[in-house]
mmCIF file of C-alpha atoms in Angstrom:
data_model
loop_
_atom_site.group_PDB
_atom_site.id
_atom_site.type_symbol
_atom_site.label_atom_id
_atom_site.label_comp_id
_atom_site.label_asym_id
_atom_site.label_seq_id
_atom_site.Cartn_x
_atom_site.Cartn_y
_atom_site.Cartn_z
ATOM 1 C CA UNK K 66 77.599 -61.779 28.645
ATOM 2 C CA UNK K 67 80.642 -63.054 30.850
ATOM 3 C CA UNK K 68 82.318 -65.414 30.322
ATOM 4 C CA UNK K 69 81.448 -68.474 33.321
ATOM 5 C CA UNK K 70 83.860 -68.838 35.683
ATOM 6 C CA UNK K 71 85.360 -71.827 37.999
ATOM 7 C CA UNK K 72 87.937 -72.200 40.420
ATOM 8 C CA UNK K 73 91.515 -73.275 39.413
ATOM 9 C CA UNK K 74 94.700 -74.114 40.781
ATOM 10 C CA UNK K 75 97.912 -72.532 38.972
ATOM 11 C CA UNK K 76 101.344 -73.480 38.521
ATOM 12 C CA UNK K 77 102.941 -69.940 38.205
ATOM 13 C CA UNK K 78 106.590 -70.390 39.149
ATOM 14 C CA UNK K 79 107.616 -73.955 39.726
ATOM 15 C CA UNK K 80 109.868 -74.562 42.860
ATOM 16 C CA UNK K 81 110.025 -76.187 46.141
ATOM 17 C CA UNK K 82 106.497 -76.939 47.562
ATOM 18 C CA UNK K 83 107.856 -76.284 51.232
ATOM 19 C CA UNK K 84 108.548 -72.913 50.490
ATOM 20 C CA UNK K 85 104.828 -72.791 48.766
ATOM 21 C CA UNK K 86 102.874 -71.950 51.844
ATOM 22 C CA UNK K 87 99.124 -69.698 51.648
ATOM 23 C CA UNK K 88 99.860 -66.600 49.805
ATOM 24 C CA UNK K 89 102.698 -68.031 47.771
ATOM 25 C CA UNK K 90 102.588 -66.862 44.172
ATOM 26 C CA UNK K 91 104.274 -70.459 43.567
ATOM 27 C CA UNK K 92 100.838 -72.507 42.976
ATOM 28 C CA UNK K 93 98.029 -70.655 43.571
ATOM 29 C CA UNK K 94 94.110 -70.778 43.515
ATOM 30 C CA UNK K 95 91.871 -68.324 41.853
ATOM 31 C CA UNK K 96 89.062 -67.726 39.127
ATOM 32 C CA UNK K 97 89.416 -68.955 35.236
ATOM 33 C CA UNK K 98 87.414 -68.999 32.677
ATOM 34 C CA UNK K 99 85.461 -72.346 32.156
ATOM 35 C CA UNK K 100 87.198 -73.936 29.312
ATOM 36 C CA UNK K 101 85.676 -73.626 25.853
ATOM 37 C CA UNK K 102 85.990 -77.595 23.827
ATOM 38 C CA UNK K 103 86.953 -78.318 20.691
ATOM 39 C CA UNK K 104 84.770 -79.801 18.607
ATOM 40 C CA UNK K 105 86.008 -83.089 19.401
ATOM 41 C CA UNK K 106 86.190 -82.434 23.366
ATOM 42 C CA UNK K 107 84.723 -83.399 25.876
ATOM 43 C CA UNK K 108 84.239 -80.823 28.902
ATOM 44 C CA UNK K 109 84.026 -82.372 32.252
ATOM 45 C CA UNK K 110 82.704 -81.184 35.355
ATOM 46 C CA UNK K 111 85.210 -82.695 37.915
ATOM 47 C CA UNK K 112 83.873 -84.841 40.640
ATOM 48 C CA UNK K 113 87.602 -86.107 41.900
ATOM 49 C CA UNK K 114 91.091 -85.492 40.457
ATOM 50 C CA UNK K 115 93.628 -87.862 42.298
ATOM 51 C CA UNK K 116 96.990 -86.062 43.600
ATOM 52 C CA UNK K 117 100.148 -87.674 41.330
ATOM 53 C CA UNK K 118 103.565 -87.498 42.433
ATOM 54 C CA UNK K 119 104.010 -85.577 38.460
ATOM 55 C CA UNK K 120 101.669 -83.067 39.605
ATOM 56 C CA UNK K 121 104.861 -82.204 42.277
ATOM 57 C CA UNK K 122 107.071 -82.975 39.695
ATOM 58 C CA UNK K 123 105.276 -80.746 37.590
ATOM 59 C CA UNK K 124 104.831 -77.909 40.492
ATOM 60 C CA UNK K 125 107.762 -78.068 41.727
ATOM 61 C CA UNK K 126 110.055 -77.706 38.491
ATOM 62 C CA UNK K 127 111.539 -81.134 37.939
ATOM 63 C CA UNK K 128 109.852 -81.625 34.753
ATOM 64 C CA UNK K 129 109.732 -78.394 32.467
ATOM 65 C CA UNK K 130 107.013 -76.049 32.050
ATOM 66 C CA UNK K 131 105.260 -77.354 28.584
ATOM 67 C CA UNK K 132 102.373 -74.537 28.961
ATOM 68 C CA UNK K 133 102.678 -71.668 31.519
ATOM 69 C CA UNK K 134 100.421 -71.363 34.382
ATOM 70 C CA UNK K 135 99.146 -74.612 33.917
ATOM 71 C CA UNK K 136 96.558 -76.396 36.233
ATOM 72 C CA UNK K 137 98.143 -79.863 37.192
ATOM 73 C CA UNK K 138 95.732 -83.147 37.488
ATOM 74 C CA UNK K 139 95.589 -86.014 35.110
ATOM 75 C CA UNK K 140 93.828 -88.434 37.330
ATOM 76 C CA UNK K 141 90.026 -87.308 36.603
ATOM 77 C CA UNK K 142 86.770 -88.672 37.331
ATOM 78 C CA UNK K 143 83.883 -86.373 36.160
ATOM 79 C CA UNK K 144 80.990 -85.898 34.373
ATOM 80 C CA UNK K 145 80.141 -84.908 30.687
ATOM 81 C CA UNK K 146 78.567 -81.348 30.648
ATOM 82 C CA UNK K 147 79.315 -80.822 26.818
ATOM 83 C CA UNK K 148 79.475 -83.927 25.034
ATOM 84 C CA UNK K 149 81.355 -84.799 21.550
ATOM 85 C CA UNK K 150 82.271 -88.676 19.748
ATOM 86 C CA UNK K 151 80.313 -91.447 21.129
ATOM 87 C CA UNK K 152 79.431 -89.677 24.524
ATOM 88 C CA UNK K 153 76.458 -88.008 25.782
ATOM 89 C CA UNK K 154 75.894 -85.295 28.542
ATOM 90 C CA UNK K 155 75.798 -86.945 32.022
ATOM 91 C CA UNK K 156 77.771 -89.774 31.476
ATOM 92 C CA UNK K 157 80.580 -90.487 33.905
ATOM 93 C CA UNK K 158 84.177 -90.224 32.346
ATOM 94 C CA UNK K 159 87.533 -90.730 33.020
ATOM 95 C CA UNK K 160 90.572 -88.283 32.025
ATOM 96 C CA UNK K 161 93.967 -89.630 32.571
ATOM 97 C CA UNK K 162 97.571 -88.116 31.346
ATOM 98 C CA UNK K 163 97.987 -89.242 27.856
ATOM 99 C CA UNK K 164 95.848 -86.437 25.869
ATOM 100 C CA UNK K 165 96.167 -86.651 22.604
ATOM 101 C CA UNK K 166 98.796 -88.226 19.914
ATOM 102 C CA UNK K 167 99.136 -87.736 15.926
ATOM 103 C CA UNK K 168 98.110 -91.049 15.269
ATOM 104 C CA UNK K 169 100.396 -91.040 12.158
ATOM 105 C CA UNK K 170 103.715 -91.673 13.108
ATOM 106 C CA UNK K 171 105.779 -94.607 13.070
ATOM 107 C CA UNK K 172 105.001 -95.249 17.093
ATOM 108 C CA UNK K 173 101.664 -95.105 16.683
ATOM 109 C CA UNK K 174 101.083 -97.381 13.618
ATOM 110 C CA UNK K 175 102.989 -100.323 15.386
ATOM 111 C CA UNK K 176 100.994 -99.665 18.469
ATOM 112 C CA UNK K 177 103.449 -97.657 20.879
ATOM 113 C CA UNK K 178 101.149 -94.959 20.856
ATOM 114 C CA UNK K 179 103.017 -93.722 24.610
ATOM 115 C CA UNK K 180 106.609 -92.956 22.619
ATOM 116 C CA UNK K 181 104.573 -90.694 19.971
ATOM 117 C CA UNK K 182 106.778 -87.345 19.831
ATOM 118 C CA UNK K 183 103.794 -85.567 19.033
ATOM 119 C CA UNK K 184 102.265 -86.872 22.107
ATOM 120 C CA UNK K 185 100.383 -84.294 24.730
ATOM 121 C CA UNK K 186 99.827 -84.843 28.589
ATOM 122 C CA UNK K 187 96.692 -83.372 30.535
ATOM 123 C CA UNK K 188 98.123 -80.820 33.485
ATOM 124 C CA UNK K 189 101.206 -80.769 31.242
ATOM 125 C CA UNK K 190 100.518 -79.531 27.601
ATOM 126 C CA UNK K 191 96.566 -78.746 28.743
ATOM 127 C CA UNK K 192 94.533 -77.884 32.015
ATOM 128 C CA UNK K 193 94.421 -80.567 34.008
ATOM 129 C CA UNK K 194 91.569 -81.426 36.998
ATOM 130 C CA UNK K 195 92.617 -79.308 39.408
ATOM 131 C CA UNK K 196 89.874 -77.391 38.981
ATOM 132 C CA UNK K 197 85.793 -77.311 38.452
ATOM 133 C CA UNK K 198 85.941 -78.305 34.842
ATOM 134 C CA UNK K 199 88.196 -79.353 32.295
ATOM 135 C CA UNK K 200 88.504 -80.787 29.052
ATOM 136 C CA UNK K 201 89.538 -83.829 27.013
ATOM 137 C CA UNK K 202 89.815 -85.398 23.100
ATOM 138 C CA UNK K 203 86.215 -87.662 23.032
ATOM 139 C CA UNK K 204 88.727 -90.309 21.649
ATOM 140 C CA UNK K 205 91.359 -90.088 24.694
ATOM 141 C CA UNK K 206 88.454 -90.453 27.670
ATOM 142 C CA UNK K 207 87.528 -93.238 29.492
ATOM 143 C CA UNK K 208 84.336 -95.168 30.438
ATOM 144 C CA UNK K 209 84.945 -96.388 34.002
ATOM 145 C CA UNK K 210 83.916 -99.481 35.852
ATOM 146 C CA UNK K 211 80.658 -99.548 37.496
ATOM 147 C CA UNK K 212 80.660 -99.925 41.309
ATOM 148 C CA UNK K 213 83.283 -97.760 41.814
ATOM 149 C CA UNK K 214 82.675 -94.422 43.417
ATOM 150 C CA UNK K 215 84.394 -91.466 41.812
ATOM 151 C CA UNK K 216 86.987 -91.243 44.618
ATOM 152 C CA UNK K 217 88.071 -94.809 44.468
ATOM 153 C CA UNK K 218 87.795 -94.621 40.748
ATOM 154 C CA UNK K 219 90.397 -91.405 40.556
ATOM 155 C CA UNK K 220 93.974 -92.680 40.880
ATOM 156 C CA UNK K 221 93.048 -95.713 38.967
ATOM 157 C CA UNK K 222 93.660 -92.990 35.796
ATOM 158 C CA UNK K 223 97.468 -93.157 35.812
ATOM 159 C CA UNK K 224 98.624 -94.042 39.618
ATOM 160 C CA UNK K 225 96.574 -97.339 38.258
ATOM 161 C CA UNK K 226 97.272 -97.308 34.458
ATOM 162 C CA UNK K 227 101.148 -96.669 35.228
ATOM 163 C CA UNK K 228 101.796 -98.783 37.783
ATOM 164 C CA UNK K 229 99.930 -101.723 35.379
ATOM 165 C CA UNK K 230 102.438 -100.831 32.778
ATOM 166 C CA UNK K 231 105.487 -101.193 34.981
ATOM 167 C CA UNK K 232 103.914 -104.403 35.743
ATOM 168 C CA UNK K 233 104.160 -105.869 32.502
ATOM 169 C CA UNK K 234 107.414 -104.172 31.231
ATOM 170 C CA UNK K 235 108.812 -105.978 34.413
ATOM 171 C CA UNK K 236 108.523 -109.627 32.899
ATOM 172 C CA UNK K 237 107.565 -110.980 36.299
ATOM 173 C CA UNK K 238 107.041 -115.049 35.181
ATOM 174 C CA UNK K 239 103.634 -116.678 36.568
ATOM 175 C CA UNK K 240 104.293 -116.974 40.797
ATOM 176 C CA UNK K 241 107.396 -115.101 40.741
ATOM 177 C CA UNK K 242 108.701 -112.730 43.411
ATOM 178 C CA UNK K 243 108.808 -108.850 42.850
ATOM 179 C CA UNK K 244 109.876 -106.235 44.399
ATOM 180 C CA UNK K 245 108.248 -103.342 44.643
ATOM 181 C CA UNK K 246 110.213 -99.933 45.474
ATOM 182 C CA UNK K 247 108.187 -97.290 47.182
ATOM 183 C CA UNK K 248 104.446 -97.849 47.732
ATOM 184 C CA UNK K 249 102.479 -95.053 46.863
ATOM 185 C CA UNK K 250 99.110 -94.201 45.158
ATOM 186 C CA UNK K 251 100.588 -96.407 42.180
ATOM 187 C CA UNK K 252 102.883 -99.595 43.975
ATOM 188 C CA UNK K 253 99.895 -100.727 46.471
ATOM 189 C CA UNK K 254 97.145 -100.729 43.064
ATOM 190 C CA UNK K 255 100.304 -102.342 41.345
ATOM 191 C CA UNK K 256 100.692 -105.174 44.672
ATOM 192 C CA UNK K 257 97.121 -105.898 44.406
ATOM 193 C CA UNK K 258 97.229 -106.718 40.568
ATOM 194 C CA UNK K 259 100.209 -108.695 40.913
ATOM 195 C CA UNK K 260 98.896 -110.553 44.286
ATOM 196 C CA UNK K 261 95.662 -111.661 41.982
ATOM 197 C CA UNK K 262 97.647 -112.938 39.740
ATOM 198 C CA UNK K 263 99.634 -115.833 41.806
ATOM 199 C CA UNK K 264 103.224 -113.106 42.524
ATOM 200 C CA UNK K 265 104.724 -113.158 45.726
ATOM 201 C CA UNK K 266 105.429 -109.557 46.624
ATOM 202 C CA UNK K 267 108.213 -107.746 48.750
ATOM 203 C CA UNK K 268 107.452 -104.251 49.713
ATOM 204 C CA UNK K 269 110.628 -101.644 50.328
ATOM 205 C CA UNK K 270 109.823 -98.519 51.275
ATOM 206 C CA UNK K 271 110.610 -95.530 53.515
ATOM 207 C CA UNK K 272 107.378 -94.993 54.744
ATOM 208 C CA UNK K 273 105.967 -97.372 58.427
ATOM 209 C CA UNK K 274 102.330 -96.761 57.303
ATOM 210 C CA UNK K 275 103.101 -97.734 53.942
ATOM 211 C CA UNK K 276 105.081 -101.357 54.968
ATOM 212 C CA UNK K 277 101.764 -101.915 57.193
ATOM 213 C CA UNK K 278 99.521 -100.989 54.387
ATOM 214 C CA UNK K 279 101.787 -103.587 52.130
ATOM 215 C CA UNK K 280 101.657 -105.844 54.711
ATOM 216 C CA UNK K 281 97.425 -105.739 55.168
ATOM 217 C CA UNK K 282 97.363 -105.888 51.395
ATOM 218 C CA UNK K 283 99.125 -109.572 51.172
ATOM 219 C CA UNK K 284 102.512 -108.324 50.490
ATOM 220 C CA UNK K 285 105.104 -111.378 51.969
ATOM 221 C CA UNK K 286 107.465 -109.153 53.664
ATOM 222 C CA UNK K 287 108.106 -105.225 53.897
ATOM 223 C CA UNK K 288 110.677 -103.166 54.693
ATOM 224 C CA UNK K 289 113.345 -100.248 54.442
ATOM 225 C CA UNK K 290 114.105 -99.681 51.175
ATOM 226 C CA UNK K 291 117.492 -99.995 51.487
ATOM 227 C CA UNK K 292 116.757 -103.256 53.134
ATOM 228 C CA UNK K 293 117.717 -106.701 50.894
ATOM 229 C CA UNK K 294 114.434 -108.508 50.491
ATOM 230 C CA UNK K 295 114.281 -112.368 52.256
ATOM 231 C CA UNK K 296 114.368 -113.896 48.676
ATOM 232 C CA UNK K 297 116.051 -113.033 45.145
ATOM 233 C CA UNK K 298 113.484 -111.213 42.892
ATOM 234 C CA UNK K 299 112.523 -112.163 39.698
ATOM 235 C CA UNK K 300 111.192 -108.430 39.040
ATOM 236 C CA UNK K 301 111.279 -105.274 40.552
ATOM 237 C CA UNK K 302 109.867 -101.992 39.874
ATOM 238 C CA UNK K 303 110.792 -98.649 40.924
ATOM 239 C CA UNK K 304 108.402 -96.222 41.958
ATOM 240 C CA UNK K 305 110.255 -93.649 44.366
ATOM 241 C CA UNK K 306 111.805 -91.271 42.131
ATOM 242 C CA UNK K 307 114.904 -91.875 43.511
ATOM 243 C CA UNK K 308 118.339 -92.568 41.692
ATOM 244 C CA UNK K 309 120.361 -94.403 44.226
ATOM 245 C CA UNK K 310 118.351 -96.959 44.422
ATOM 246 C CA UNK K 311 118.401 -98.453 40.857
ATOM 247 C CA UNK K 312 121.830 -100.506 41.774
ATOM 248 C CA UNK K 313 120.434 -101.322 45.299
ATOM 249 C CA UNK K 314 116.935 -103.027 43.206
ATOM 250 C CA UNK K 315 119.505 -104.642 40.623
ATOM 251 C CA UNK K 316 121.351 -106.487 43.712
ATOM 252 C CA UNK K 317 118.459 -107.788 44.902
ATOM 253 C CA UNK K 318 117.505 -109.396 41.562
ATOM 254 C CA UNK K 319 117.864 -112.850 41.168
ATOM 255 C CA UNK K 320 119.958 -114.015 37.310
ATOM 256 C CA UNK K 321 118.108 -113.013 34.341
ATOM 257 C CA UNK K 322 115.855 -110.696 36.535
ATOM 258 C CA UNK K 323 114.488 -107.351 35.289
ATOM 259 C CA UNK K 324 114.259 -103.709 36.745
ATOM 260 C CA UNK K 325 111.378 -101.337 35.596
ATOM 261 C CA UNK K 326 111.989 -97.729 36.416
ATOM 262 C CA UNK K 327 108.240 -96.244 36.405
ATOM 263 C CA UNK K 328 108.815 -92.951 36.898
ATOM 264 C CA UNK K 329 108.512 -90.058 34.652
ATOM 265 C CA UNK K 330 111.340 -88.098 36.919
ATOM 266 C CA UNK K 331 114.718 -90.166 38.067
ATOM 267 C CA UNK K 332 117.328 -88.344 40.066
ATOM 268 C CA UNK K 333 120.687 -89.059 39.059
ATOM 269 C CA UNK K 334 121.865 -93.144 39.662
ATOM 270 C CA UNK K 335 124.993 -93.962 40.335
ATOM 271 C CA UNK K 336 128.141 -95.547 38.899
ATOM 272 C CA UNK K 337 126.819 -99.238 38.680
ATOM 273 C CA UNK K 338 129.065 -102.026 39.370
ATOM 274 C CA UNK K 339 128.906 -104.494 36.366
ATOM 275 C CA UNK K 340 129.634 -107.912 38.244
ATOM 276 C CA UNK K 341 127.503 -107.124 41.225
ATOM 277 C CA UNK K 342 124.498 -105.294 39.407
ATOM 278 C CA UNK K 343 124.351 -106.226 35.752
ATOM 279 C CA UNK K 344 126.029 -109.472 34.931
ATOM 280 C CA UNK K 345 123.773 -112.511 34.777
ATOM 281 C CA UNK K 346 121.609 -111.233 32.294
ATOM 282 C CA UNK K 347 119.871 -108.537 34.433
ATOM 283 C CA UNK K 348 117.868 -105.989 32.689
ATOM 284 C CA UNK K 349 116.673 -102.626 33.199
ATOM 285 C CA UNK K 350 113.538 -101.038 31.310
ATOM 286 C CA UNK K 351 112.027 -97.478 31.251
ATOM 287 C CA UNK K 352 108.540 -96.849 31.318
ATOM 288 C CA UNK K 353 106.997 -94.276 28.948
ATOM 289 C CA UNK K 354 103.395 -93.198 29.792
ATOM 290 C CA UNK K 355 100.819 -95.892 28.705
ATOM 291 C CA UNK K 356 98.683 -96.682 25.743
ATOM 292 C CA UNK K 357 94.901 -96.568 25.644
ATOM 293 C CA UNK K 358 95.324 -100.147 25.554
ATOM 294 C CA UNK K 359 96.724 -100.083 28.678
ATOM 295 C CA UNK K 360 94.430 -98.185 30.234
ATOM 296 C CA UNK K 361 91.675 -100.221 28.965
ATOM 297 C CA UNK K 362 93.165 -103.281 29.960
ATOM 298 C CA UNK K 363 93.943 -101.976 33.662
ATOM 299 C CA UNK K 364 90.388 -100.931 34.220
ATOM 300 C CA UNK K 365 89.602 -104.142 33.430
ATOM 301 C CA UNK K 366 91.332 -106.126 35.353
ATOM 302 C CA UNK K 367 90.952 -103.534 38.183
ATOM 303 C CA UNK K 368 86.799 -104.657 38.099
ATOM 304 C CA UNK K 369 87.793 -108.736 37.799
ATOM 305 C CA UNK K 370 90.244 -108.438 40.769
ATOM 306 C CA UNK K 371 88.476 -105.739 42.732
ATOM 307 C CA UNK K 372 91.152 -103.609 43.257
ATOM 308 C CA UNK K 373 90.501 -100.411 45.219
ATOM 309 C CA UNK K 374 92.685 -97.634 45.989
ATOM 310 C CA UNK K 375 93.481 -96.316 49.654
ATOM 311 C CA UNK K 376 92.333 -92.755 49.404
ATOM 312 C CA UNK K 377 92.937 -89.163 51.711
ATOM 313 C CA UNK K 378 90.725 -86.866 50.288
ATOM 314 C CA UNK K 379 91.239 -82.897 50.215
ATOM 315 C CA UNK K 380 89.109 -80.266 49.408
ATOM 316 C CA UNK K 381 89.722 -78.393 46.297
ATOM 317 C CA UNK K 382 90.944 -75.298 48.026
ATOM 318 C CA UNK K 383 94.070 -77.643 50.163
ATOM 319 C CA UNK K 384 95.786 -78.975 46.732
ATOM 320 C CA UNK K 385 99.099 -76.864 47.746
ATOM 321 C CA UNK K 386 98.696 -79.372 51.221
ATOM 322 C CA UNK K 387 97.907 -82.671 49.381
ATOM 323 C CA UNK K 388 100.959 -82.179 47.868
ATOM 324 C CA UNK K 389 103.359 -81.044 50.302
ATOM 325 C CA UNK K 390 101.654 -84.069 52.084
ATOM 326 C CA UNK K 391 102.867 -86.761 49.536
ATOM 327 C CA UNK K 392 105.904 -84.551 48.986
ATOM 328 C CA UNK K 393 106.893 -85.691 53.012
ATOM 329 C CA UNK K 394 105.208 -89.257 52.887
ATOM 330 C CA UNK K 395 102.660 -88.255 55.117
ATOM 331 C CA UNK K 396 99.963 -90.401 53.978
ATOM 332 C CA UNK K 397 99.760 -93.958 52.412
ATOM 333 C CA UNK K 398 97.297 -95.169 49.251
ATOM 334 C CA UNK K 399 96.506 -91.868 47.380
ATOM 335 C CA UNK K 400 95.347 -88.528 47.668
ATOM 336 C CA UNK K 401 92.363 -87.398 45.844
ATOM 337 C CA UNK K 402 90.518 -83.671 45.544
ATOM 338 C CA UNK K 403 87.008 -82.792 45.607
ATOM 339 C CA UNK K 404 86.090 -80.118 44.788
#
């Protein structure tokens, strides 16, 4: 008998996605096999994979090709057609980037489970949800809030779970003022987490529908992200991936104030200046891919303060445009597939 079949997107030779139009043998969709689980997988019939800006970082070659001809997607909302650990067939599930980890090393023992080396990404090291089906480790899915559809629910799986993590590693003190840089599928879940819990928020981005979006959101003020914000910030987190403005953030911090850099790809920064951008105590944190912790605590919080995602959706068969979309800025919130 033949092997079942589903529709798939590809990542065949990473480059530009402006030069990845229909026909391209870039990124392309076509037939693969249904995925076969582990014993200790899950596999998921996808409902909604939400569009990441490390899906185009993936695509487009900034971050190297761990597995070749992978399918992107690590923001997953589906349903359990072979089940495995404490799940059963039909339940609703979750799949977000962090895969699998050994469990054994030093990281994970003291709870940093997101710097394991041995740690593997969905639509990095594995298929990700750009397709029909995919799978996932039973211990590494998700049970997702009720009341959310699966659309809404999608880029809570890492534009969500990321954007929470940035949140903390930022040290923003109870009612201070961040700055958020860029407001994407993971800054405007970010605002709304922060805005629940007492922050007043300063929105700089490149992007008019994005400022108004901040703006109908609660945000105090938006604006170029060049711009210096009304008021010193006691946090700020980076989301565009976007080098030059790390020392433009770390002006606009007030003394002892922190930078988070969220994303998994930076482009180069520049020289800083040391009395202008550092002294004073300023800091500046990385953030590494999330715990399970995280994630559970996110989706949490994400039902108490009824956050909900701005969502474009795209059919399965227009993931090459979804990205070439948030590649140009084109839409605000998040994109999400369905297939």
């Amino acid at each position: 008998m033949a092997a079942a079949t589903m529709r798939a997107w590809s990542v065949v030779r990473p480059g530009p996605m402006e030069d990845s139009g229909e026909g391209s043998l870039r990124f392309t969709l076509a037939e693969k096999p249904v995925p076969v689980p582990e014993h200790d997988e899950l596999l998921v019939r996808v409902t909604a994979c939400g569009v990441c800006r490390t899906d185009l970082h993936v695509a487009e070659g900034d971050l190297p090709v761990h597995r070749a001809g992978v399918t992107p997607g690590h923001e997953v909302v589906g349903v359990v057609a072979r089940a495995a650990g404490d799940f059963t067939v039909g339940d609703r599930v979750g799949v977000a980037w962090l895969r699998s980890t050994d469990g054994t090393c030093a990281y994970c023992l003291r709870g940093a489970e997101n710097l394991c080396p041995a740690s593997r990404y969905t639509g990095w090291d594995a298929d990700g949800g750009y397709a029909e089906y995919t799978t996932v480790p039973a211990a590494f899915a998700h049970r997702l809030p009720d009341g959310l559809d699966d659309v809404a629910a999608a880029p809570l799986l890492c534009a969500g779970i990321i954007g929470h993590r940035a949140l903390r590693r930022a040290a923003l003190p109870p009612g201070g003022r961040l700055g958020l840089y860029g407001f994407g599928g993971s800054a405007h879940l970010c605002a709304q987490v922060a805005l629940a819990e007492g922050a007043r928020v300063h929105v700089l981005t490149r992007g008019e529908a994005a400022r108004r979006l901040a703006l109908d959101l609660g945000a105090v003020s938006a604006q170029d992200a060049y711009a210096l914000p009304p008021e010193p910030l006691d946090s700020a987190i980076l989301f565009a991936p976007v080098g030059d403005l790390v020392p433009v953030a770390l002006r606009a911090l007030d003394r002892g104030g922190t930078l988070a850099i969220a994303g998994i790809h930076l482009s180069d920064t520049p020289p800083l200046h040391y009395e202008s951008e550092l002294f004073y105590e300023k800091q500046v944190r990385s953030v590494t891919s999330n715990t399970r912790d995280d994630a559970r605590e996110f989706l949490a919080l994400a039902a108490r303060y009824g956050v909900r995602a701005t969502t474009h959706t795209y059919p399965l068969a227009r993931a090459d445009q979804a990205l070439r979309d948030l590649r140009a800025g084109r839409f605000d919130g998040a994109a999400v597939l369905v297939p």
